[in-house]
């Protein structure tokens, strides 16, 4: 019996096990972008992130066959352009035909334009494009440039670990074209999401002894070694539980996982330890001294303001008294928040004739307003901006006139799970 005291008959983190799928906020946002791509609202979507983050799993869950949509999936590491063209012809139509690469390309492009004219759409998914040969990447780029009456004839979904490749791809294809694309970075699990994922995986295998098997401090260690990447979490727990099972036989019984076994398992997998997981966990609230404003000009009657709250209480009030103000962790920002939840340059508050606009500065942690990730958002009185465990409430003149205190409202967003 595998770990009999904990009712585990098999290792729940084995590669062939069916586990619950947890989606971080970045995955949830990416799922919405995939839906836009499939519906034709986007021409191209880039998903980036480290190996094991779950890019392929997300595509498998979100891309489903539907009438009027032909799908072709190109695997990573492809080095033969002709083989790619043959697969495109086979999956998207009109079927495999003999010919040189130039002939196959011409046939494919004519057919795809013909399909687009009839209202039939084609979706090409290219996994791990950074591992493809340069000539294969050029074939994919040729599909981007394939248009019918100024509109892209093909939708593309590309995954990569290399964000520089995304920037180069977009810079070559977007300028001067009506080309709607989006780049979504996939982030690892938060501490809370990692714990929820571990708990559900063990419960799915029949064990109700999560706290005994994996003490709270071990969850922190797992987060530090895995950096929230689900592939690393699975591999690390698989190795560590295997070690525990070996040492729980005979007269000597190991009662739970410990740091030593986790380090031994991480060493086998060559996982790097990231101590910032402990820093984030212990940073529960901001202190008023952690919020700084670079220049405090005299208050204008119609100026907007930000109420920064942490740990359930307001720690600072900041006035938006200049047309453009950058918020971030860097001390040179207009509004500096000394917190590991905040990127060096997090977002920009910009005053426009229509009101204040919040713009994400490609921050690592992302920008969330009222629980939804945004790249650009027109702010309204009472909007809640979330940065990890901290909240920023935006308020304008209307809030001041009504005498309400929008900063007193708080919002939390639990991790979501899909079975």
PDB file of N, CA and C in Angstrom, residues 197-296:
ATOM      1  N   UNK A 197      -4.277  23.804  -4.734  1.00  0.00           N
ATOM      2  CA  UNK A 197      -3.998  22.774  -5.736  1.00  0.00           C
ATOM      3  C   UNK A 197      -3.495  21.494  -5.072  1.00  0.00           C
ATOM      4  N   UNK A 198      -2.553  21.625  -4.121  1.00  0.00           N
ATOM      5  CA  UNK A 198      -2.027  20.453  -3.415  1.00  0.00           C
ATOM      6  C   UNK A 198      -3.132  19.746  -2.634  1.00  0.00           C
ATOM      7  N   UNK A 199      -3.939  20.539  -1.949  1.00  0.00           N
ATOM      8  CA  UNK A 199      -5.003  19.958  -1.129  1.00  0.00           C
ATOM      9  C   UNK A 199      -6.000  19.164  -1.985  1.00  0.00           C
ATOM     10  N   UNK A 200      -6.433  19.743  -3.101  1.00  0.00           N
ATOM     11  CA  UNK A 200      -7.419  19.071  -3.948  1.00  0.00           C
ATOM     12  C   UNK A 200      -6.830  17.841  -4.626  1.00  0.00           C
ATOM     13  N   UNK A 201      -5.548  17.902  -4.987  1.00  0.00           N
ATOM     14  CA  UNK A 201      -4.907  16.738  -5.609  1.00  0.00           C
ATOM     15  C   UNK A 201      -4.885  15.563  -4.647  1.00  0.00           C
ATOM     16  N   UNK A 202      -4.560  15.830  -3.384  1.00  0.00           N
ATOM     17  CA  UNK A 202      -4.524  14.756  -2.388  1.00  0.00           C
ATOM     18  C   UNK A 202      -5.931  14.262  -2.063  1.00  0.00           C
ATOM     19  N   UNK A 203      -6.878  15.181  -1.967  1.00  0.00           N
ATOM     20  CA  UNK A 203      -8.255  14.766  -1.687  1.00  0.00           C
ATOM     21  C   UNK A 203      -8.808  13.937  -2.841  1.00  0.00           C
ATOM     22  N   UNK A 204      -8.417  14.297  -4.082  1.00  0.00           N
ATOM     23  CA  UNK A 204      -8.857  13.520  -5.236  1.00  0.00           C
ATOM     24  C   UNK A 204      -8.329  12.095  -5.219  1.00  0.00           C
ATOM     25  N   UNK A 205      -7.200  11.891  -4.528  1.00  0.00           N
ATOM     26  CA  UNK A 205      -6.621  10.546  -4.410  1.00  0.00           C
ATOM     27  C   UNK A 205      -7.143   9.807  -3.182  1.00  0.00           C
ATOM     28  N   UNK A 206      -8.071  10.428  -2.452  1.00  0.00           N
ATOM     29  CA  UNK A 206      -8.703   9.758  -1.315  1.00  0.00           C
ATOM     30  C   UNK A 206      -8.182  10.139   0.049  1.00  0.00           C
ATOM     31  N   UNK A 207      -7.223  11.067   0.127  1.00  0.00           N
ATOM     32  CA  UNK A 207      -6.640  11.413   1.425  1.00  0.00           C
ATOM     33  C   UNK A 207      -7.267  12.683   1.992  1.00  0.00           C
ATOM     34  N   UNK A 208      -7.610  12.656   3.269  1.00  0.00           N
ATOM     35  CA  UNK A 208      -8.137  13.832   3.964  1.00  0.00           C
ATOM     36  C   UNK A 208      -7.118  14.360   4.978  1.00  0.00           C
ATOM     37  N   UNK A 209      -5.861  13.915   4.853  1.00  0.00           N
ATOM     38  CA  UNK A 209      -4.852  14.229   5.860  1.00  0.00           C
ATOM     39  C   UNK A 209      -3.824  15.221   5.324  1.00  0.00           C
ATOM     40  N   UNK A 210      -4.274  16.235   4.628  1.00  0.00           N
ATOM     41  CA  UNK A 210      -3.358  17.178   3.990  1.00  0.00           C
ATOM     42  C   UNK A 210      -2.455  17.868   5.013  1.00  0.00           C
ATOM     43  N   UNK A 211      -3.027  18.414   6.073  1.00  0.00           N
ATOM     44  CA  UNK A 211      -2.240  19.185   7.038  1.00  0.00           C
ATOM     45  C   UNK A 211      -1.211  18.326   7.760  1.00  0.00           C
ATOM     46  N   UNK A 212      -1.518  17.041   7.941  1.00  0.00           N
ATOM     47  CA  UNK A 212      -0.554  16.145   8.574  1.00  0.00           C
ATOM     48  C   UNK A 212       0.544  15.732   7.596  1.00  0.00           C
ATOM     49  N   UNK A 213       0.161  15.515   6.348  1.00  0.00           N
ATOM     50  CA  UNK A 213       1.125  15.055   5.357  1.00  0.00           C
ATOM     51  C   UNK A 213       2.028  16.180   4.874  1.00  0.00           C
ATOM     52  N   UNK A 214       1.458  17.366   4.646  1.00  0.00           N
ATOM     53  CA  UNK A 214       2.225  18.515   4.158  1.00  0.00           C
ATOM     54  C   UNK A 214       1.971  19.699   5.088  1.00  0.00           C
ATOM     55  N   UNK A 215       2.774  19.863   6.119  1.00  0.00           N
ATOM     56  CA  UNK A 215       2.597  20.994   7.046  1.00  0.00           C
ATOM     57  C   UNK A 215       2.699  22.337   6.324  1.00  0.00           C
ATOM     58  N   UNK A 216       2.170  23.369   6.960  1.00  0.00           N
ATOM     59  CA  UNK A 216       2.084  24.689   6.344  1.00  0.00           C
ATOM     60  C   UNK A 216       3.443  25.186   5.863  1.00  0.00           C
ATOM     61  N   UNK A 217       4.498  24.986   6.671  1.00  0.00           N
ATOM     62  CA  UNK A 217       5.811  25.482   6.265  1.00  0.00           C
ATOM     63  C   UNK A 217       6.345  24.747   5.034  1.00  0.00           C
ATOM     64  N   UNK A 218       5.880  23.496   4.825  1.00  0.00           N
ATOM     65  CA  UNK A 218       6.298  22.753   3.634  1.00  0.00           C
ATOM     66  C   UNK A 218       5.650  23.311   2.371  1.00  0.00           C
ATOM     67  N   UNK A 219       4.443  23.865   2.509  1.00  0.00           N
ATOM     68  CA  UNK A 219       3.799  24.499   1.348  1.00  0.00           C
ATOM     69  C   UNK A 219       4.649  25.682   0.888  1.00  0.00           C
ATOM     70  N   UNK A 220       5.177  26.427   1.843  1.00  0.00           N
ATOM     71  CA  UNK A 220       6.068  27.539   1.505  1.00  0.00           C
ATOM     72  C   UNK A 220       7.320  27.055   0.800  1.00  0.00           C
ATOM     73  N   UNK A 221       7.876  25.951   1.270  1.00  0.00           N
ATOM     74  CA  UNK A 221       9.071  25.399   0.635  1.00  0.00           C
ATOM     75  C   UNK A 221       8.763  24.917  -0.789  1.00  0.00           C
ATOM     76  N   UNK A 222       7.609  24.284  -0.972  1.00  0.00           N
ATOM     77  CA  UNK A 222       7.208  23.834  -2.307  1.00  0.00           C
ATOM     78  C   UNK A 222       7.062  25.036  -3.237  1.00  0.00           C
ATOM     79  N   UNK A 223       6.460  26.122  -2.718  1.00  0.00           N
ATOM     80  CA  UNK A 223       6.320  27.332  -3.524  1.00  0.00           C
ATOM     81  C   UNK A 223       7.689  27.910  -3.891  1.00  0.00           C
ATOM     82  N   UNK A 224       8.626  27.875  -2.946  1.00  0.00           N
ATOM     83  CA  UNK A 224       9.957  28.437  -3.180  1.00  0.00           C
ATOM     84  C   UNK A 224      10.724  27.632  -4.233  1.00  0.00           C
ATOM     85  N   UNK A 225      10.592  26.306  -4.193  1.00  0.00           N
ATOM     86  CA  UNK A 225      11.297  25.470  -5.174  1.00  0.00           C
ATOM     87  C   UNK A 225      10.615  25.481  -6.547  1.00  0.00           C
ATOM     88  N   UNK A 226       9.288  25.540  -6.559  1.00  0.00           N
ATOM     89  CA  UNK A 226       8.547  25.428  -7.819  1.00  0.00           C
ATOM     90  C   UNK A 226       8.269  26.770  -8.470  1.00  0.00           C
ATOM     91  N   UNK A 227       8.322  27.872  -7.672  1.00  0.00           N
ATOM     92  CA  UNK A 227       7.969  29.215  -8.138  1.00  0.00           C
ATOM     93  C   UNK A 227       6.551  29.259  -8.703  1.00  0.00           C
ATOM     94  N   UNK A 228       5.698  28.378  -8.191  1.00  0.00           N
ATOM     95  CA  UNK A 228       4.297  28.381  -8.587  1.00  0.00           C
ATOM     96  C   UNK A 228       4.023  27.767  -9.941  1.00  0.00           C
ATOM     97  N   UNK A 229       5.033  27.189 -10.584  1.00  0.00           N
ATOM     98  CA  UNK A 229       4.848  26.550 -11.896  1.00  0.00           C
ATOM     99  C   UNK A 229       4.290  25.152 -11.673  1.00  0.00           C
ATOM    100  N   UNK A 230       3.107  24.885 -12.228  1.00  0.00           N
ATOM    101  CA  UNK A 230       2.400  23.652 -11.902  1.00  0.00           C
ATOM    102  C   UNK A 230       3.208  22.420 -12.295  1.00  0.00           C
ATOM    103  N   UNK A 231       3.948  22.468 -13.403  1.00  0.00           N
ATOM    104  CA  UNK A 231       4.772  21.330 -13.787  1.00  0.00           C
ATOM    105  C   UNK A 231       5.840  21.029 -12.758  1.00  0.00           C
ATOM    106  N   UNK A 232       6.431  22.083 -12.182  1.00  0.00           N
ATOM    107  CA  UNK A 232       7.436  21.896 -11.132  1.00  0.00           C
ATOM    108  C   UNK A 232       6.806  21.379  -9.845  1.00  0.00           C
ATOM    109  N   UNK A 233       5.604  21.884  -9.525  1.00  0.00           N
ATOM    110  CA  UNK A 233       4.901  21.405  -8.324  1.00  0.00           C
ATOM    111  C   UNK A 233       4.643  19.907  -8.434  1.00  0.00           C
ATOM    112  N   UNK A 234       4.130  19.470  -9.581  1.00  0.00           N
ATOM    113  CA  UNK A 234       3.835  18.044  -9.780  1.00  0.00           C
ATOM    114  C   UNK A 234       5.096  17.194  -9.653  1.00  0.00           C
ATOM    115  N   UNK A 235       6.164  17.610 -10.342  1.00  0.00           N
ATOM    116  CA  UNK A 235       7.396  16.827 -10.331  1.00  0.00           C
ATOM    117  C   UNK A 235       8.002  16.761  -8.927  1.00  0.00           C
ATOM    118  N   UNK A 236       8.006  17.906  -8.226  1.00  0.00           N
ATOM    119  CA  UNK A 236       8.590  17.960  -6.886  1.00  0.00           C
ATOM    120  C   UNK A 236       7.819  17.080  -5.907  1.00  0.00           C
ATOM    121  N   UNK A 237       6.488  17.182  -5.925  1.00  0.00           N
ATOM    122  CA  UNK A 237       5.677  16.383  -5.001  1.00  0.00           C
ATOM    123  C   UNK A 237       5.730  14.907  -5.348  1.00  0.00           C
ATOM    124  N   UNK A 238       5.803  14.604  -6.640  1.00  0.00           N
ATOM    125  CA  UNK A 238       5.919  13.196  -7.053  1.00  0.00           C
ATOM    126  C   UNK A 238       7.194  12.577  -6.481  1.00  0.00           C
ATOM    127  N   UNK A 239       8.311  13.289  -6.614  1.00  0.00           N
ATOM    128  CA  UNK A 239       9.590  12.782  -6.093  1.00  0.00           C
ATOM    129  C   UNK A 239       9.569  12.694  -4.569  1.00  0.00           C
ATOM    130  N   UNK A 240       9.067  13.766  -3.921  1.00  0.00           N
ATOM    131  CA  UNK A 240       9.092  13.807  -2.455  1.00  0.00           C
ATOM    132  C   UNK A 240       8.191  12.741  -1.845  1.00  0.00           C
ATOM    133  N   UNK A 241       6.990  12.539  -2.404  1.00  0.00           N
ATOM    134  CA  UNK A 241       6.104  11.504  -1.880  1.00  0.00           C
ATOM    135  C   UNK A 241       6.664  10.113  -2.142  1.00  0.00           C
ATOM    136  N   UNK A 242       7.409   9.969  -3.250  1.00  0.00           N
ATOM    137  CA  UNK A 242       8.073   8.690  -3.495  1.00  0.00           C
ATOM    138  C   UNK A 242       9.111   8.390  -2.438  1.00  0.00           C
ATOM    139  N   UNK A 243       9.885   9.400  -2.043  1.00  0.00           N
ATOM    140  CA  UNK A 243      10.862   9.229  -0.968  1.00  0.00           C
ATOM    141  C   UNK A 243      10.174   8.897   0.354  1.00  0.00           C
ATOM    142  N   UNK A 244       9.052   9.575   0.611  1.00  0.00           N
ATOM    143  CA  UNK A 244       8.308   9.321   1.853  1.00  0.00           C
ATOM    144  C   UNK A 244       7.774   7.888   1.881  1.00  0.00           C
ATOM    145  N   UNK A 245       7.287   7.418   0.748  1.00  0.00           N
ATOM    146  CA  UNK A 245       6.763   6.052   0.686  1.00  0.00           C
ATOM    147  C   UNK A 245       7.866   5.030   0.962  1.00  0.00           C
ATOM    148  N   UNK A 246       9.072   5.290   0.433  1.00  0.00           N
ATOM    149  CA  UNK A 246      10.200   4.386   0.659  1.00  0.00           C
ATOM    150  C   UNK A 246      10.572   4.320   2.132  1.00  0.00           C
ATOM    151  N   UNK A 247      10.476   5.442   2.817  1.00  0.00           N
ATOM    152  CA  UNK A 247      10.908   5.522   4.211  1.00  0.00           C
ATOM    153  C   UNK A 247       9.777   5.242   5.190  1.00  0.00           C
ATOM    154  N   UNK A 248       8.623   4.862   4.669  1.00  0.00           N
ATOM    155  CA  UNK A 248       7.493   4.539   5.540  1.00  0.00           C
ATOM    156  C   UNK A 248       7.220   3.048   5.565  1.00  0.00           C
ATOM    157  N   UNK A 249       8.182   2.247   5.118  1.00  0.00           N
ATOM    158  CA  UNK A 249       8.022   0.798   5.125  1.00  0.00           C
ATOM    159  C   UNK A 249       8.804   0.196   6.291  1.00  0.00           C
ATOM    160  N   UNK A 250       8.434  -1.013   6.653  1.00  0.00           N
ATOM    161  CA  UNK A 250       9.150  -1.691   7.736  1.00  0.00           C
ATOM    162  C   UNK A 250       8.820  -1.102   9.093  1.00  0.00           C
ATOM    163  N   UNK A 251       9.771  -1.212  10.010  1.00  0.00           N
ATOM    164  CA  UNK A 251       9.529  -0.755  11.382  1.00  0.00           C
ATOM    165  C   UNK A 251       9.662   0.748  11.530  1.00  0.00           C
ATOM    166  N   UNK A 252      10.393   1.391  10.601  1.00  0.00           N
ATOM    167  CA  UNK A 252      10.579   2.844  10.683  1.00  0.00           C
ATOM    168  C   UNK A 252       9.555   3.520   9.779  1.00  0.00           C
ATOM    169  N   UNK A 253       8.737   4.389  10.349  1.00  0.00           N
ATOM    170  CA  UNK A 253       7.699   5.056   9.571  1.00  0.00           C
ATOM    171  C   UNK A 253       7.875   6.574   9.667  1.00  0.00           C
ATOM    172  N   UNK A 254       8.104   7.177   8.526  1.00  0.00           N
ATOM    173  CA  UNK A 254       8.176   8.630   8.437  1.00  0.00           C
ATOM    174  C   UNK A 254       6.747   9.168   8.475  1.00  0.00           C
ATOM    175  N   UNK A 255       6.468  10.128   9.344  1.00  0.00           N
ATOM    176  CA  UNK A 255       5.098  10.570   9.552  1.00  0.00           C
ATOM    177  C   UNK A 255       4.618  11.595   8.530  1.00  0.00           C
ATOM    178  N   UNK A 256       5.528  12.427   8.024  1.00  0.00           N
ATOM    179  CA  UNK A 256       5.115  13.446   7.059  1.00  0.00           C
ATOM    180  C   UNK A 256       6.330  13.885   6.258  1.00  0.00           C
ATOM    181  N   UNK A 257       6.067  14.645   5.199  1.00  0.00           N
ATOM    182  CA  UNK A 257       7.158  15.219   4.427  1.00  0.00           C
ATOM    183  C   UNK A 257       7.938  16.192   5.295  1.00  0.00           C
ATOM    184  N   UNK A 258       9.227  16.299   5.031  1.00  0.00           N
ATOM    185  CA  UNK A 258      10.030  17.290   5.745  1.00  0.00           C
ATOM    186  C   UNK A 258      10.920  18.018   4.747  1.00  0.00           C
ATOM    187  N   UNK A 259      11.591  19.050   5.237  1.00  0.00           N
ATOM    188  CA  UNK A 259      12.414  19.899   4.384  1.00  0.00           C
ATOM    189  C   UNK A 259      13.529  19.090   3.727  1.00  0.00           C
ATOM    190  N   UNK A 260      14.100  18.139   4.471  1.00  0.00           N
ATOM    191  CA  UNK A 260      15.195  17.334   3.933  1.00  0.00           C
ATOM    192  C   UNK A 260      14.778  16.566   2.686  1.00  0.00           C
ATOM    193  N   UNK A 261      13.614  15.915   2.750  1.00  0.00           N
ATOM    194  CA  UNK A 261      13.137  15.155   1.590  1.00  0.00           C
ATOM    195  C   UNK A 261      12.817  16.078   0.417  1.00  0.00           C
ATOM    196  N   UNK A 262      12.266  17.239   0.743  1.00  0.00           N
ATOM    197  CA  UNK A 262      11.929  18.193  -0.314  1.00  0.00           C
ATOM    198  C   UNK A 262      13.195  18.685  -1.007  1.00  0.00           C
ATOM    199  N   UNK A 263      14.245  18.964  -0.224  1.00  0.00           N
ATOM    200  CA  UNK A 263      15.517  19.398  -0.809  1.00  0.00           C
ATOM    201  C   UNK A 263      16.153  18.301  -1.643  1.00  0.00           C
ATOM    202  N   UNK A 264      16.041  17.068  -1.166  1.00  0.00           N
ATOM    203  CA  UNK A 264      16.594  15.945  -1.922  1.00  0.00           C
ATOM    204  C   UNK A 264      15.864  15.781  -3.260  1.00  0.00           C
ATOM    205  N   UNK A 265      14.535  15.899  -3.220  1.00  0.00           N
ATOM    206  CA  UNK A 265      13.747  15.787  -4.450  1.00  0.00           C
ATOM    207  C   UNK A 265      14.060  16.944  -5.401  1.00  0.00           C
ATOM    208  N   UNK A 266      14.176  18.157  -4.852  1.00  0.00           N
ATOM    209  CA  UNK A 266      14.479  19.321  -5.685  1.00  0.00           C
ATOM    210  C   UNK A 266      15.861  19.204  -6.307  1.00  0.00           C
ATOM    211  N   UNK A 267      16.812  18.613  -5.566  1.00  0.00           N
ATOM    212  CA  UNK A 267      18.153  18.418  -6.100  1.00  0.00           C
ATOM    213  C   UNK A 267      18.150  17.493  -7.306  1.00  0.00           C
ATOM    214  N   UNK A 268      17.346  16.429  -7.248  1.00  0.00           N
ATOM    215  CA  UNK A 268      17.252  15.506  -8.376  1.00  0.00           C
ATOM    216  C   UNK A 268      16.670  16.193  -9.606  1.00  0.00           C
ATOM    217  N   UNK A 269      15.743  17.105  -9.346  1.00  0.00           N
ATOM    218  CA  UNK A 269      15.063  17.790 -10.451  1.00  0.00           C
ATOM    219  C   UNK A 269      15.772  19.074 -10.868  1.00  0.00           C
ATOM    220  N   UNK A 270      16.810  19.453 -10.131  1.00  0.00           N
ATOM    221  CA  UNK A 270      17.582  20.669 -10.396  1.00  0.00           C
ATOM    222  C   UNK A 270      16.697  21.918 -10.362  1.00  0.00           C
ATOM    223  N   UNK A 271      15.859  21.995  -9.359  1.00  0.00           N
ATOM    224  CA  UNK A 271      14.994  23.163  -9.184  1.00  0.00           C
ATOM    225  C   UNK A 271      15.713  24.203  -8.342  1.00  0.00           C
ATOM    226  N   UNK A 272      15.625  25.448  -8.773  1.00  0.00           N
ATOM    227  CA  UNK A 272      16.284  26.550  -8.059  1.00  0.00           C
ATOM    228  C   UNK A 272      15.373  27.068  -6.946  1.00  0.00           C
ATOM    229  N   UNK A 273      15.971  27.338  -5.792  1.00  0.00           N
ATOM    230  CA  UNK A 273      15.204  27.816  -4.633  1.00  0.00           C
ATOM    231  C   UNK A 273      15.010  29.324  -4.731  1.00  0.00           C
ATOM    232  N   UNK A 274      13.761  29.766  -4.601  1.00  0.00           N
ATOM    233  CA  UNK A 274      13.443  31.190  -4.665  1.00  0.00           C
ATOM    234  C   UNK A 274      12.932  31.635  -3.295  1.00  0.00           C
ATOM    235  N   UNK A 275      13.795  32.292  -2.548  1.00  0.00           N
ATOM    236  CA  UNK A 275      13.448  32.685  -1.176  1.00  0.00           C
ATOM    237  C   UNK A 275      12.387  33.767  -1.114  1.00  0.00           C
ATOM    238  N   UNK A 276      12.057  34.407  -2.228  1.00  0.00           N
ATOM    239  CA  UNK A 276      11.060  35.475  -2.196  1.00  0.00           C
ATOM    240  C   UNK A 276       9.681  34.939  -1.816  1.00  0.00           C
ATOM    241  N   UNK A 277       9.451  33.637  -1.951  1.00  0.00           N
ATOM    242  CA  UNK A 277       8.162  33.069  -1.538  1.00  0.00           C
ATOM    243  C   UNK A 277       7.914  33.316  -0.056  1.00  0.00           C
ATOM    244  N   UNK A 278       8.966  33.236   0.752  1.00  0.00           N
ATOM    245  CA  UNK A 278       8.830  33.503   2.190  1.00  0.00           C
ATOM    246  C   UNK A 278       8.582  34.986   2.443  1.00  0.00           C
ATOM    247  N   UNK A 279       9.260  35.828   1.673  1.00  0.00           N
ATOM    248  CA  UNK A 279       9.083  37.267   1.841  1.00  0.00           C
ATOM    249  C   UNK A 279       7.647  37.675   1.561  1.00  0.00           C
ATOM    250  N   UNK A 280       7.085  37.148   0.465  1.00  0.00           N
ATOM    251  CA  UNK A 280       5.714  37.493   0.108  1.00  0.00           C
ATOM    252  C   UNK A 280       4.739  37.002   1.171  1.00  0.00           C
ATOM    253  N   UNK A 281       4.956  35.796   1.674  1.00  0.00           N
ATOM    254  CA  UNK A 281       4.051  35.233   2.659  1.00  0.00           C
ATOM    255  C   UNK A 281       4.041  36.053   3.939  1.00  0.00           C
ATOM    256  N   UNK A 282       5.189  36.538   4.353  1.00  0.00           N
ATOM    257  CA  UNK A 282       5.266  37.242   5.625  1.00  0.00           C
ATOM    258  C   UNK A 282       4.936  38.721   5.504  1.00  0.00           C
ATOM    259  N   UNK A 283       4.832  39.232   4.275  1.00  0.00           N
ATOM    260  CA  UNK A 283       4.477  40.621   4.076  1.00  0.00           C
ATOM    261  C   UNK A 283       2.950  40.727   4.080  1.00  0.00           C
ATOM    262  N   UNK A 284       2.358  40.826   5.269  1.00  0.00           N
ATOM    263  CA  UNK A 284       0.908  40.780   5.377  1.00  0.00           C
ATOM    264  C   UNK A 284       0.273  42.140   5.122  1.00  0.00           C
ATOM    265  N   UNK A 285       0.878  43.203   5.608  1.00  0.00           N
ATOM    266  CA  UNK A 285       0.277  44.523   5.459  1.00  0.00           C
ATOM    267  C   UNK A 285       1.349  45.542   5.109  1.00  0.00           C
ATOM    268  N   UNK A 286       0.914  46.591   4.432  1.00  0.00           N
ATOM    269  CA  UNK A 286       1.791  47.736   4.194  1.00  0.00           C
ATOM    270  C   UNK A 286       1.784  48.646   5.405  1.00  0.00           C
ATOM    271  N   UNK A 287       2.908  49.262   5.687  1.00  0.00           N
ATOM    272  CA  UNK A 287       2.980  50.319   6.683  1.00  0.00           C
ATOM    273  C   UNK A 287       2.830  51.654   5.973  1.00  0.00           C
ATOM    274  N   UNK A 288       2.313  52.671   6.650  1.00  0.00           N
ATOM    275  CA  UNK A 288       2.205  53.980   6.010  1.00  0.00           C
ATOM    276  C   UNK A 288       3.523  54.465   5.417  1.00  0.00           C
ATOM    277  N   UNK A 289       4.641  54.099   6.039  1.00  0.00           N
ATOM    278  CA  UNK A 289       5.950  54.538   5.543  1.00  0.00           C
ATOM    279  C   UNK A 289       6.324  53.865   4.233  1.00  0.00           C
ATOM    280  N   UNK A 290       5.596  52.785   3.852  1.00  0.00           N
ATOM    281  CA  UNK A 290       5.904  52.073   2.616  1.00  0.00           C
ATOM    282  C   UNK A 290       5.292  52.746   1.390  1.00  0.00           C
ATOM    283  N   UNK A 291       4.437  53.756   1.617  1.00  0.00           N
ATOM    284  CA  UNK A 291       3.789  54.478   0.517  1.00  0.00           C
ATOM    285  C   UNK A 291       4.344  55.888   0.469  1.00  0.00           C
ATOM    286  N   UNK A 292       4.941  56.261  -0.676  1.00  0.00           N
ATOM    287  CA  UNK A 292       5.565  57.578  -0.804  1.00  0.00           C
ATOM    288  C   UNK A 292       5.094  58.237  -2.090  1.00  0.00           C
ATOM    289  N   UNK A 293       4.898  59.550  -2.020  1.00  0.00           N
ATOM    290  CA  UNK A 293       4.552  60.346  -3.179  1.00  0.00           C
ATOM    291  C   UNK A 293       5.699  61.302  -3.448  1.00  0.00           C
ATOM    292  N   UNK A 294       6.172  61.324  -4.713  1.00  0.00           N
ATOM    293  CA  UNK A 294       7.408  62.056  -5.004  1.00  0.00           C
ATOM    294  C   UNK A 294       7.255  63.563  -4.811  1.00  0.00           C
ATOM    295  N   UNK A 295       6.057  64.107  -5.107  1.00  0.00           N
ATOM    296  CA  UNK A 295       5.872  65.545  -4.997  1.00  0.00           C
ATOM    297  C   UNK A 295       4.466  65.834  -4.508  1.00  0.00           C
ATOM    298  N   UNK A 296       4.309  66.605  -3.476  1.00  0.00           N
ATOM    299  CA  UNK A 296       2.996  66.903  -2.920  1.00  0.00           C
ATOM    300  C   UNK A 296       2.636  68.352  -3.252  1.00  0.00           C
TER     301      UNK A 296
END
